[in-house]
mmCIF file of C-alpha atoms and ligand atoms in Angstrom:
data_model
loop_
_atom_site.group_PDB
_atom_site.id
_atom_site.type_symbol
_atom_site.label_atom_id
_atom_site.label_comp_id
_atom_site.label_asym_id
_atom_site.label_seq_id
_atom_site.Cartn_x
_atom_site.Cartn_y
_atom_site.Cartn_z
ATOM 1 C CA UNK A 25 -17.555 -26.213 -0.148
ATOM 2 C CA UNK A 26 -17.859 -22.585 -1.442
ATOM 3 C CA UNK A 27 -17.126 -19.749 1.084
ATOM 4 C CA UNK A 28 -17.372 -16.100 0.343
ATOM 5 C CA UNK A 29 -16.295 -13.912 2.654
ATOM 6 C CA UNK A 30 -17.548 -10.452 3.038
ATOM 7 C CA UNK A 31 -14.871 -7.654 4.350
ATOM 8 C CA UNK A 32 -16.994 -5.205 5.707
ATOM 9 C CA UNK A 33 -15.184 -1.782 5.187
ATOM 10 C CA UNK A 34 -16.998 0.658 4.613
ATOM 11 C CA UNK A 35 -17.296 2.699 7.524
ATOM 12 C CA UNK A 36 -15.486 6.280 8.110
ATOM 13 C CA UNK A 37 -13.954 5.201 11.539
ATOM 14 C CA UNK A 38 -13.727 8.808 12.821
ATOM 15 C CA UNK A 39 -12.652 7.801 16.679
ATOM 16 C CA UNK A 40 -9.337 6.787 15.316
ATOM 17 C CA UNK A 41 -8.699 9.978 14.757
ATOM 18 C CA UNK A 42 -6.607 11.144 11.405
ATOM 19 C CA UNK A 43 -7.992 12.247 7.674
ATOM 20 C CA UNK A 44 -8.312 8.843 6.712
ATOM 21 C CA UNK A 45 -11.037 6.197 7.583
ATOM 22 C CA UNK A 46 -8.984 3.663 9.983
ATOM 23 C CA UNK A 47 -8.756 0.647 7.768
ATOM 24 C CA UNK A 48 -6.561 2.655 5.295
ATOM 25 C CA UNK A 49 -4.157 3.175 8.385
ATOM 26 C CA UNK A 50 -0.739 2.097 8.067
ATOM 27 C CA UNK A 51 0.410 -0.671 10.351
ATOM 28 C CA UNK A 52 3.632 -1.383 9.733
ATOM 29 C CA UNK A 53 4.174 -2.321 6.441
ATOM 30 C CA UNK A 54 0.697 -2.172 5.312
ATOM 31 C CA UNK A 55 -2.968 -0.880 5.895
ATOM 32 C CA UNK A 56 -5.439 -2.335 8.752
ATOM 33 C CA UNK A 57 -7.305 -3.693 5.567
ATOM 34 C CA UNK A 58 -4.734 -5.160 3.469
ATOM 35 C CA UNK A 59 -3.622 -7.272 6.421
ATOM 36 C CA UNK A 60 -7.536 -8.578 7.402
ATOM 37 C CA UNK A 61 -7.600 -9.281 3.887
ATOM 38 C CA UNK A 62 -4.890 -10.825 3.415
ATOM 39 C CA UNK A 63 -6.044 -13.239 6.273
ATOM 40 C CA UNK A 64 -9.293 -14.469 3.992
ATOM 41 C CA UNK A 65 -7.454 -14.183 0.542
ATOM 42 C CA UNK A 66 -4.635 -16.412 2.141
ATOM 43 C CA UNK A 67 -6.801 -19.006 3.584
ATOM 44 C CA UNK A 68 -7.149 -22.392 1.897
ATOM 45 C CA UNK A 69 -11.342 -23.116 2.630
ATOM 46 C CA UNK A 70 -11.715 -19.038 1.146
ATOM 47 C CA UNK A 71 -13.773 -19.403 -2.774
ATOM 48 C CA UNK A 72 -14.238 -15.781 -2.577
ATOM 49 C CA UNK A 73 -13.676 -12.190 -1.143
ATOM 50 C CA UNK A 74 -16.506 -9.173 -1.464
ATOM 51 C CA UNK A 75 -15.092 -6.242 -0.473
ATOM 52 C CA UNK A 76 -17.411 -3.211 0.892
ATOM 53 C CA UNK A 77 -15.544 0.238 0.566
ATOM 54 C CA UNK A 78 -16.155 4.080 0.784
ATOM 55 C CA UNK A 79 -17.295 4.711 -2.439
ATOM 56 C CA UNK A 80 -15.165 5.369 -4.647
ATOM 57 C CA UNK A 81 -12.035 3.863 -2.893
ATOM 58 C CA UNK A 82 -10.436 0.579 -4.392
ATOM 59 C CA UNK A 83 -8.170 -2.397 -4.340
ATOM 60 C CA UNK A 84 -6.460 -3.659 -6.809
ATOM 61 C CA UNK A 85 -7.760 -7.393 -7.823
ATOM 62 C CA UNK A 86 -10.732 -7.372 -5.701
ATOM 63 C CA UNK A 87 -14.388 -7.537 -6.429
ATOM 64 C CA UNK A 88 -15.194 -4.282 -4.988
ATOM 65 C CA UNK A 89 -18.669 -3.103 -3.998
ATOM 66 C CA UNK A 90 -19.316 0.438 -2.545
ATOM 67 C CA UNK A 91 -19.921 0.454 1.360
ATOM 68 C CA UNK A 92 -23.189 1.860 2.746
ATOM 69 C CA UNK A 93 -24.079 4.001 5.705
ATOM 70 C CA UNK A 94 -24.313 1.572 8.201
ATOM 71 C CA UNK A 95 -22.128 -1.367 8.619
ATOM 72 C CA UNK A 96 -25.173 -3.617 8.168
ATOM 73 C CA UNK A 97 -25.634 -1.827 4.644
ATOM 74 C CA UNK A 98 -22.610 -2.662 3.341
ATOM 75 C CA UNK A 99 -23.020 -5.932 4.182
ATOM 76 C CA UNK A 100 -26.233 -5.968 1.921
ATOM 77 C CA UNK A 101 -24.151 -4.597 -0.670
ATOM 78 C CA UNK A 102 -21.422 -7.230 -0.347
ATOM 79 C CA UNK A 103 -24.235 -9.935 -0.064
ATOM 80 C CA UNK A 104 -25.691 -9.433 -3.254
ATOM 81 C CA UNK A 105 -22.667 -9.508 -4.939
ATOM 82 C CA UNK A 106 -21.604 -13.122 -3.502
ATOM 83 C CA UNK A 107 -21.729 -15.864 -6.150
ATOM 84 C CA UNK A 108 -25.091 -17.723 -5.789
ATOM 85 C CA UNK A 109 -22.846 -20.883 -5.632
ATOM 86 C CA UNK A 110 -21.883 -20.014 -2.068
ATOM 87 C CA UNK A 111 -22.247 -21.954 0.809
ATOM 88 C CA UNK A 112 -21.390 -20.298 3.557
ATOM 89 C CA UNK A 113 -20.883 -16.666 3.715
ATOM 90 C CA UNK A 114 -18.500 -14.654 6.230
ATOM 91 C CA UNK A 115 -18.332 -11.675 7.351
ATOM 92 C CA UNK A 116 -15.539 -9.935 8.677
ATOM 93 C CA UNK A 117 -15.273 -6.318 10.297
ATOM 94 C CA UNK A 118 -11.318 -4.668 8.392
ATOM 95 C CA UNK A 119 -10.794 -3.399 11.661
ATOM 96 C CA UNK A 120 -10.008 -6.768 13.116
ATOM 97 C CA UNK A 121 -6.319 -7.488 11.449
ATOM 98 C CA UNK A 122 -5.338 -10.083 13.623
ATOM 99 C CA UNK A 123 -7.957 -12.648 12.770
ATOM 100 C CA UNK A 124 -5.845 -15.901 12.556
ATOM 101 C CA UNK A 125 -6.423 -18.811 9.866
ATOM 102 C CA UNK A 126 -7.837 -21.164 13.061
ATOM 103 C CA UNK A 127 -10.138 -18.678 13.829
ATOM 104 C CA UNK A 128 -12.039 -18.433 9.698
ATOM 105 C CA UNK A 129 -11.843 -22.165 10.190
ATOM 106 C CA UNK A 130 -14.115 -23.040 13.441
ATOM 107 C CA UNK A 131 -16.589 -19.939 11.991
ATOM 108 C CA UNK A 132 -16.970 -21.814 8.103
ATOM 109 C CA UNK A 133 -17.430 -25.265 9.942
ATOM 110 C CA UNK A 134 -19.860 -23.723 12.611
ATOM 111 C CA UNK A 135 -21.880 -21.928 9.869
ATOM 112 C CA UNK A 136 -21.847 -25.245 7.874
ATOM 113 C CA UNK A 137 -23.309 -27.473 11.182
ATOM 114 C CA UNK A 138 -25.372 -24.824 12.719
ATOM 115 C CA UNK A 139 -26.761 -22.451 9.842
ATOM 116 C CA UNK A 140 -25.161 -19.583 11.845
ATOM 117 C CA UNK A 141 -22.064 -18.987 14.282
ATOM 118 C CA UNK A 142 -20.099 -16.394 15.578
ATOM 119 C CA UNK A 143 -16.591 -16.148 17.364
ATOM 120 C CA UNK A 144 -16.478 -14.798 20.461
ATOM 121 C CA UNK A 145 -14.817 -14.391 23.491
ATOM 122 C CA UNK A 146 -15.749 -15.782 26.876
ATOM 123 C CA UNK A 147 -15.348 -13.170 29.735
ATOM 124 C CA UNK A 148 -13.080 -13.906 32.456
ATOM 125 C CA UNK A 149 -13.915 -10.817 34.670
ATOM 126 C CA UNK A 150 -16.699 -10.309 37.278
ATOM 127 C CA UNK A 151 -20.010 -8.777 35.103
ATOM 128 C CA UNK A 152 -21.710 -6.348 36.877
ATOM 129 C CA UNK A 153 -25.313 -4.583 36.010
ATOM 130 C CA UNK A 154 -25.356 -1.109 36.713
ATOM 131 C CA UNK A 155 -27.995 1.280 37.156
ATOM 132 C CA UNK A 156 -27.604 5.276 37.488
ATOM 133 C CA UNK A 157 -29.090 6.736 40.752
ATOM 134 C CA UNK A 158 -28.889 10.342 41.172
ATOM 135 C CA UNK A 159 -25.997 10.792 38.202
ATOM 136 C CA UNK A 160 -24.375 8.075 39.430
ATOM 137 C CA UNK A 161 -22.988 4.264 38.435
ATOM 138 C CA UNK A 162 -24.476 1.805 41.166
ATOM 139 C CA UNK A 163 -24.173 -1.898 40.839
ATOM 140 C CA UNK A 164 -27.613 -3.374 40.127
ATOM 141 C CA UNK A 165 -26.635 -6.932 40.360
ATOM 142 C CA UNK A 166 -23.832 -9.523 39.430
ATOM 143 C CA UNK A 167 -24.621 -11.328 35.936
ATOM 144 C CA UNK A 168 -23.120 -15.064 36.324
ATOM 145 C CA UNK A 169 -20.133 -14.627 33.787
ATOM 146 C CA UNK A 170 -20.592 -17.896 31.927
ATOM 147 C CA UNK A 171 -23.543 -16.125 30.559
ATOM 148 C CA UNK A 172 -21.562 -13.597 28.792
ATOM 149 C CA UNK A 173 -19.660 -13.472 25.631
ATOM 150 C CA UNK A 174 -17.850 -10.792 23.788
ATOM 151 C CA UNK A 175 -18.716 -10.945 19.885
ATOM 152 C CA UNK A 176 -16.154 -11.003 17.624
ATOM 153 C CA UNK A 177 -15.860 -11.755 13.736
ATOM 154 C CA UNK A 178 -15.713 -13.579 11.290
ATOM 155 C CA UNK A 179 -19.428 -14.733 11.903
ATOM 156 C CA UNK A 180 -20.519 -17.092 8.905
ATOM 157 C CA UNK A 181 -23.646 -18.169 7.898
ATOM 158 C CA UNK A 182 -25.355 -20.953 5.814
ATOM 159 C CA UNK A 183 -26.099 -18.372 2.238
ATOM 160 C CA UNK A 184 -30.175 -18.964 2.854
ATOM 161 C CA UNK A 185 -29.532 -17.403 6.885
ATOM 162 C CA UNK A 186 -27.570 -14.929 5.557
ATOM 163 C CA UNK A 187 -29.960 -13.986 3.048
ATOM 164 C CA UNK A 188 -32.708 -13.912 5.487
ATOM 165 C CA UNK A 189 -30.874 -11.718 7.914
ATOM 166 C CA UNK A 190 -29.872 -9.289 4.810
ATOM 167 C CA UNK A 191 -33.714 -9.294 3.994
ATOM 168 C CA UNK A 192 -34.700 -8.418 7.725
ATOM 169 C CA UNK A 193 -32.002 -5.842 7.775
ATOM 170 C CA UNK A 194 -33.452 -3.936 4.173
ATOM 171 C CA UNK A 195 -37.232 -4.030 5.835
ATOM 172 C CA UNK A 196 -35.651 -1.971 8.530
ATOM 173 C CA UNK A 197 -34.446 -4.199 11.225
ATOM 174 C CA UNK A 198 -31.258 -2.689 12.584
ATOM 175 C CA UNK A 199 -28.521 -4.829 13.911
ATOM 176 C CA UNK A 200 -24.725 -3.960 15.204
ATOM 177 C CA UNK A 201 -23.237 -7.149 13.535
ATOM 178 C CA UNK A 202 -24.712 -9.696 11.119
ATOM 179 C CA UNK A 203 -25.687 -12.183 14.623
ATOM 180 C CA UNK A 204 -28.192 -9.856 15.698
ATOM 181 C CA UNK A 205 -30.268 -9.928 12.421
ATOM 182 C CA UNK A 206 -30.240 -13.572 12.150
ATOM 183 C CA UNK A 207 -31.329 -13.955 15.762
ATOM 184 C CA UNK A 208 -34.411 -11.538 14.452
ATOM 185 C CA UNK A 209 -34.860 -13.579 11.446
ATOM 186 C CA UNK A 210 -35.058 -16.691 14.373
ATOM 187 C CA UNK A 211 -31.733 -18.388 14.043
ATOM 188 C CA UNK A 212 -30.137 -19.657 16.466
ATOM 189 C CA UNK A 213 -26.370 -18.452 16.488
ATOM 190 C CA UNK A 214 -24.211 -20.475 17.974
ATOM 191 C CA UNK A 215 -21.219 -19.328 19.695
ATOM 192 C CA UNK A 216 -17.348 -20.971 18.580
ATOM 193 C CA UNK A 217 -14.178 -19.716 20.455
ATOM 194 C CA UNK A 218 -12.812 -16.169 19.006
ATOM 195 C CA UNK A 219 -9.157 -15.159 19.566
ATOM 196 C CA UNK A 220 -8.055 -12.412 22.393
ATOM 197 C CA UNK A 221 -5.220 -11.271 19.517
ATOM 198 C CA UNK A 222 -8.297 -10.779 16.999
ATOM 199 C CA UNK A 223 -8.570 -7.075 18.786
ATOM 200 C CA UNK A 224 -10.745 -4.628 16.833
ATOM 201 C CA UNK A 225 -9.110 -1.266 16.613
ATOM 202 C CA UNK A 226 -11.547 1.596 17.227
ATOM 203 C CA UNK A 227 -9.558 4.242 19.068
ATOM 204 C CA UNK A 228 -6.088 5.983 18.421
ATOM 205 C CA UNK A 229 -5.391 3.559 21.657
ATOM 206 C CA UNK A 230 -5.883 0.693 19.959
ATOM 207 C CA UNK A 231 -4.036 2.051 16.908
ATOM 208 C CA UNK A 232 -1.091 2.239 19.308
ATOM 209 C CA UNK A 233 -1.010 -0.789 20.712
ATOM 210 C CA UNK A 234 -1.644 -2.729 17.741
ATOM 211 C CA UNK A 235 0.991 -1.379 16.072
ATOM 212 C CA UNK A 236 3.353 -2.041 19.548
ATOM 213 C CA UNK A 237 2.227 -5.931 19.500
ATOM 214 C CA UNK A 238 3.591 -6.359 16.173
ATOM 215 C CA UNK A 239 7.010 -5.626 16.252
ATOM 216 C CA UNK A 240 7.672 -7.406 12.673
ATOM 217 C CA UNK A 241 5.613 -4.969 11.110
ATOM 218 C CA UNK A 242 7.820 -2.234 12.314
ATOM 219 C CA UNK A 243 8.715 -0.615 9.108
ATOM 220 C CA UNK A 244 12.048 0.504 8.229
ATOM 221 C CA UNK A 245 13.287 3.046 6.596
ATOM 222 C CA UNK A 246 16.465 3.649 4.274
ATOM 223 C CA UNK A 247 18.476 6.582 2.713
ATOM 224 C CA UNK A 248 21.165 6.852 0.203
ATOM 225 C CA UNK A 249 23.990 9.636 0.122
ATOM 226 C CA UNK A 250 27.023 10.525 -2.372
ATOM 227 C CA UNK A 251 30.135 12.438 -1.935
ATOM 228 C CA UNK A 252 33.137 13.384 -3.796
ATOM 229 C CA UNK A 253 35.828 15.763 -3.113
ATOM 230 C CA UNK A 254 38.833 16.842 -5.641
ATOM 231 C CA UNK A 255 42.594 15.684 -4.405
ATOM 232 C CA UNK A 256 45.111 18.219 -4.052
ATOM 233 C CA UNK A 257 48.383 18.792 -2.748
ATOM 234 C CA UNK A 258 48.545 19.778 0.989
ATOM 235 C CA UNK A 259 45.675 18.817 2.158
ATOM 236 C CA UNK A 260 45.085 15.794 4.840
ATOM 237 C CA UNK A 261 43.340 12.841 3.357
ATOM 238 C CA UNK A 262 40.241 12.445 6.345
ATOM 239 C CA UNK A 263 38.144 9.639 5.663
ATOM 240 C CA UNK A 264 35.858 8.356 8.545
ATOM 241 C CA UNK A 265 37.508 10.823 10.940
ATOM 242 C CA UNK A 266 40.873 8.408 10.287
ATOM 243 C CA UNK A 267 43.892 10.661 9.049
ATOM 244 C CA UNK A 268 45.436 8.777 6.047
ATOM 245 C CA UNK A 269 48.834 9.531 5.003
ATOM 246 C CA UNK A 270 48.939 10.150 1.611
ATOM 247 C CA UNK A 271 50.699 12.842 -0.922
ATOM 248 C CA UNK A 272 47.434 14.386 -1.508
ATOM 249 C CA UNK A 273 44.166 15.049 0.533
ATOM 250 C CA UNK A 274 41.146 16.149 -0.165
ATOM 251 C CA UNK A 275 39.854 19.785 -1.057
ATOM 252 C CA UNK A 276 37.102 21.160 0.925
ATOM 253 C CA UNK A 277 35.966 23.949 3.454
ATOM 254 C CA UNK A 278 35.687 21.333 6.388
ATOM 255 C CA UNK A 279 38.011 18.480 6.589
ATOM 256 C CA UNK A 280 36.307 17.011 3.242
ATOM 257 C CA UNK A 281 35.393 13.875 4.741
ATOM 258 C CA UNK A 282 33.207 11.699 1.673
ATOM 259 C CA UNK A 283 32.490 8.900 4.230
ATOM 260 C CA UNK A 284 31.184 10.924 6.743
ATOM 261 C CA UNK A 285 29.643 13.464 4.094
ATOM 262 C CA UNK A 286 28.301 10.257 2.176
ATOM 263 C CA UNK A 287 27.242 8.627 5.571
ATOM 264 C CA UNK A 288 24.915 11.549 7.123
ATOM 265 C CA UNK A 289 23.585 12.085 3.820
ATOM 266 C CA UNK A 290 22.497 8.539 3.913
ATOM 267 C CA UNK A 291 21.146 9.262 7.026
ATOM 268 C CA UNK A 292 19.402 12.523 7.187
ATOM 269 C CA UNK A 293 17.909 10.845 3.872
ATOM 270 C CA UNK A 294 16.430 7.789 5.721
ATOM 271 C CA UNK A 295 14.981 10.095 7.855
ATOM 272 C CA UNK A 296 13.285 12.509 5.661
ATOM 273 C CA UNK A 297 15.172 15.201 7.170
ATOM 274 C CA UNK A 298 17.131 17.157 3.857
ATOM 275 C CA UNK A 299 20.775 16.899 3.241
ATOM 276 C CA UNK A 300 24.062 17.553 4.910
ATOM 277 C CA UNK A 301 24.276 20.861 2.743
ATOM 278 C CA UNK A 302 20.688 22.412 4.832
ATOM 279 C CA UNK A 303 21.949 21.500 8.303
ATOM 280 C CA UNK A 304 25.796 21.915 8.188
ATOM 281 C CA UNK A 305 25.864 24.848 4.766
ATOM 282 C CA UNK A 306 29.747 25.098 4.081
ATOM 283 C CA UNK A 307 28.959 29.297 3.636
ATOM 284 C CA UNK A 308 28.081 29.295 7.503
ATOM 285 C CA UNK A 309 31.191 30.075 9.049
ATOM 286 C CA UNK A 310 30.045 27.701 12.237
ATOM 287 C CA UNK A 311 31.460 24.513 9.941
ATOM 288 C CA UNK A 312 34.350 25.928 8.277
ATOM 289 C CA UNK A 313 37.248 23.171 9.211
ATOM 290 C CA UNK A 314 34.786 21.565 10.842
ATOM 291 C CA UNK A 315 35.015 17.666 11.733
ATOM 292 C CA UNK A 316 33.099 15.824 9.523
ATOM 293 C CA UNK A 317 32.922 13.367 12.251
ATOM 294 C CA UNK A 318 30.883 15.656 14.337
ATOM 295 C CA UNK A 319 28.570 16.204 11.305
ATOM 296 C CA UNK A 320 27.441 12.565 11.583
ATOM 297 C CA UNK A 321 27.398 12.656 15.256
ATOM 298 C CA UNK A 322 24.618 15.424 14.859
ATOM 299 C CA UNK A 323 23.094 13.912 12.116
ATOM 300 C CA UNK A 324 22.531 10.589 14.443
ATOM 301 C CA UNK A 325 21.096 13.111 16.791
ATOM 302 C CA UNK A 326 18.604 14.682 14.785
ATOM 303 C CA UNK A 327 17.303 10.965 13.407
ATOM 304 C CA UNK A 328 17.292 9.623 16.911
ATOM 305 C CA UNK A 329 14.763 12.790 18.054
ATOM 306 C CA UNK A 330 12.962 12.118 15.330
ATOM 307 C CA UNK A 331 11.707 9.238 16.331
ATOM 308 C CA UNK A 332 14.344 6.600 14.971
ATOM 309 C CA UNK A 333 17.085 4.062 15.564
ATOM 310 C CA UNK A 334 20.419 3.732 13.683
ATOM 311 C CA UNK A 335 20.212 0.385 12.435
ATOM 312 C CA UNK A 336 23.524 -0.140 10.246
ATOM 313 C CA UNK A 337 25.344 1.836 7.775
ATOM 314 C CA UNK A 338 27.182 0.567 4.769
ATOM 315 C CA UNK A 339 29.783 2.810 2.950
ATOM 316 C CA UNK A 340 31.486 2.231 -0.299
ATOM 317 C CA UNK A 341 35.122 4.573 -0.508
ATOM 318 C CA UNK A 342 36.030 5.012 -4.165
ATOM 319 C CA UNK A 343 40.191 5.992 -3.871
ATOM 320 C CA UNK A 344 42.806 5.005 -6.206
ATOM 321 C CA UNK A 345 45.510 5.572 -3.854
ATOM 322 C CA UNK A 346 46.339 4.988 -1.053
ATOM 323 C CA UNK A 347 45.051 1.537 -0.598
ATOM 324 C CA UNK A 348 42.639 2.338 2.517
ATOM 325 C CA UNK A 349 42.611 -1.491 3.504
ATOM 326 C CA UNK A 350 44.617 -0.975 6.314
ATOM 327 C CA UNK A 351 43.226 1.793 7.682
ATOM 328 C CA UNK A 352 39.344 0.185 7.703
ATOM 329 C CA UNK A 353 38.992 -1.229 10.956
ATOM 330 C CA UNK A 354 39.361 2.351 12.524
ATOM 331 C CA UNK A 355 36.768 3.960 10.059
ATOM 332 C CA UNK A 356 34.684 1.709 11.317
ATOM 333 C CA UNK A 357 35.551 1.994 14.941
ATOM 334 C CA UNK A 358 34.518 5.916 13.904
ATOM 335 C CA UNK A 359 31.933 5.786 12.147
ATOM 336 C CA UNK A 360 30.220 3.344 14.719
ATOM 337 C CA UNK A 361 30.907 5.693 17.762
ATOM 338 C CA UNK A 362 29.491 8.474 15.944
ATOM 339 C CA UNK A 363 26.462 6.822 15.409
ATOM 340 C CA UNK A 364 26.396 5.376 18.626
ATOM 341 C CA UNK A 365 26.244 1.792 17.043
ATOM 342 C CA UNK A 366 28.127 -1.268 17.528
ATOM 343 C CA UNK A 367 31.049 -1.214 15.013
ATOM 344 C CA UNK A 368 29.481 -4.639 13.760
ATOM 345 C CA UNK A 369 26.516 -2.138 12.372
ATOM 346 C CA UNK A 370 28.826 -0.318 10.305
ATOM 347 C CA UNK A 371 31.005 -1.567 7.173
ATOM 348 C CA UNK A 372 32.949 -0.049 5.306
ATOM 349 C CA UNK A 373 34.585 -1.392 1.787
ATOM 350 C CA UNK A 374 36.967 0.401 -0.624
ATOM 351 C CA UNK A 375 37.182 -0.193 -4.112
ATOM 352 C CA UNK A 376 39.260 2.136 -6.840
ATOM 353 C CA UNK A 377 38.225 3.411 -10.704
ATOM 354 C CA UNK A 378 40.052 0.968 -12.555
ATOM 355 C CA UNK A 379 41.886 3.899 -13.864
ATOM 356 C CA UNK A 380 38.921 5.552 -15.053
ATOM 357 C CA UNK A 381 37.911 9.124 -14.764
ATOM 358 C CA UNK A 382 38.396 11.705 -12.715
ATOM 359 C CA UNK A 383 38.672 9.552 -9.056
ATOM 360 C CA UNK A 384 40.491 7.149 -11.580
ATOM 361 C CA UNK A 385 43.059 9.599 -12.491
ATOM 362 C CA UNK A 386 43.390 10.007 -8.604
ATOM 363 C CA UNK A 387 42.290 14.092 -8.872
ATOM 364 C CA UNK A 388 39.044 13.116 -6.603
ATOM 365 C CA UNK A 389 37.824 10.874 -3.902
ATOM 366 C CA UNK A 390 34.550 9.825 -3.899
ATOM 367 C CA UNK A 391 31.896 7.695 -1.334
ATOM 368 C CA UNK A 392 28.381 5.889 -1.447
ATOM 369 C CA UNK A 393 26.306 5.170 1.457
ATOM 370 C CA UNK A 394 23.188 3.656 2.918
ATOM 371 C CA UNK A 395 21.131 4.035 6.214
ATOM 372 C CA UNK A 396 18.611 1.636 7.623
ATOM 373 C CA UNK A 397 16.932 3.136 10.089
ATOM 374 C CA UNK A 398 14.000 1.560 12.565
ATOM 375 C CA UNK A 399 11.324 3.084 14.508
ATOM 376 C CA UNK A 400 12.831 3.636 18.270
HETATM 377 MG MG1 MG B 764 31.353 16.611 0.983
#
């Protein structure tokens, strides 16, 4: 059987709030649309996906058509751009994201049996009828709830219901969702079981929560940093806060640190928050032989106000000599309790030059890190 299935997105979707219409909202890793989309592309009884957008917004491989100013003109739009070899036709509001696969499937076979279906919701609280008396909400009567459903979509129709509804719709028959213009056109629409995850998202509330159930779209975020320090003569060798004997240490007007330097760069980069030369300046006489250490203990700070966890750090020492194998497990232990992280979030690995170059020739030190970071 051929399905199309209409993505109705075309609306502004001002009550979300924000300068963008809602279904080009990120949540977590990707918009409000991509993911309703990605629920019809993906499914197996799918033929076909019209997409109604703002005009002149659009998606990559998709037959695109431009939304209208109502949700039931875009629909139109979408409609006549359905193959004629279609079946059934859905239609699908991009501000429902969660729609699962079991869901698409009761609406296609409904629409195939019936001529017309929608999912819905049955109600589980007391219904009430109100009526205002004197500026005020007063309970009219109790509506039996069995009577009651909330309408969700998909709703998918046989093509010739669809087409009728479309037609009612153009002579000037106005309808909220697709349902209400085949009921017009003298359809019945029969009702299959929705899904109480296949919320639609209307309000910055909504927005919120939607974005709370769905941990696994959390998105993460990650930041490189670099460091490298010249060796001299009579200087301590400080790498992860860890004083390493060696004949020479590294030059620098704090303790010249490259893991920790290399570490909060990583960091404040993950973050969007600049670089360790903005924050901690090495002209400002407040960080003149200052511990690096502390650096990255601020630095953990500043990410964790801004709204994020330290997930795990990975730092690379480049050192000819000494070998810094030894000394690893307390860089770690370091690092880790200046991040406040587990120490099993935090690695550190040394490697040397091979001989080569400057850090080669054992005149510098140098360091490489990455941050993860996760929304808190
Ligand atoms: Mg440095």
């Amino acid at each position: 059987m051929h399905v199309a299935a209409i993505i109705a997105a075309g609306g502004s979707g001002t009550r979300v709030g924000g300068a963008l219409p809602k279904q080009f909202l990120w949540l977590g890793g990707e918009t409000i649309l991509d993911r309703s989309l990605s629920a019809f592309i993906g499914h197996d009884r799918v033929t076909e996906v019209v997409l109604a957008l703002p005009p002149g917004e659009s998606v990559g491989k998709l037959r695109v058509v431009a939304g209208g100013a109502r949700r039931q003109d875009s629909v139109a739009n979408a409609f006549d751009a359905v193959s004629s070899s279609a079946e059934v036709v859905l239609v699908h509001d991009a501000a429902r994201p969660f729609v699962s696969a079991d869901v698409i499937s009761r609406a296609i076979e409904a629409a195939a049996e019936h001529g017309a279906a929608i999912t819905a919701l049955a109600v589980s609280d007391t219904v009430k009828q109100i009526t205002m008396e004197a500026g005020r909400r007063v309970i009219a009567g109790t509506i039996p709830r069995e009577s009651i459903y909330l309408a969700q979509t998909p709703q998918a129709f046989r093509r010739d219901v669809l087409a009728k509804a479309v037609a009612l719709g153009r002579g000037g028959a106005e309808g909220t969702d697709e349902a209400v213009l085949a009921e017009l056109a003298g359809f019945p629409v029969h009702i299959v079981e929705g899904d109480i995850e296949n919320v639609k998202i209307t309000t910055a509330a909504d927005l919120d929560r939607a974005r709370q159930r769905e941990p696994r779209l959390a998105v993460s975020r990650i930041g490189t940093g670099y460091d490298l320090h010249r060796l001299v003569e009579g200087r301590a060798l400080i790498i992860g806060g860890v004083d390493i004997p060696s004949e020479r240490g590294a030059l620098g007007h704090s303790d010249a640190d490259v893991a920790c330097h290399a570490a909060t760069d990583a960091l404040l980069g993950a973050a969007c928050l600049g670089d360790i030369g903005r924050h901690f300046p090495d002209n400002d006489p407040r960080w003149k032989g200052a511990s690096s250490i502390d650096l990255l203990r601020q630095a953990a700070v500043m990410v964790r106000a801004a709204g994020w966890e330290v997930a795990n750090v990975d730092v690379v020492i480049v050192l000819e000599r000494p070998r810094i194998a030894p000394y690893i497990p307390r860089v770690r232990e370091g690092l880790a309790n200046a991040l406040a992280v587990p120490v099993d979030h935090v690695s550190v690995k040394g490697k040397t030059n091979e001989g080569v170059d400057a850090v080669g020739r054992g005149e510098a030190i140098a360091a490489h890190a990455v941050a993860l970071i996760v929304p808190a």
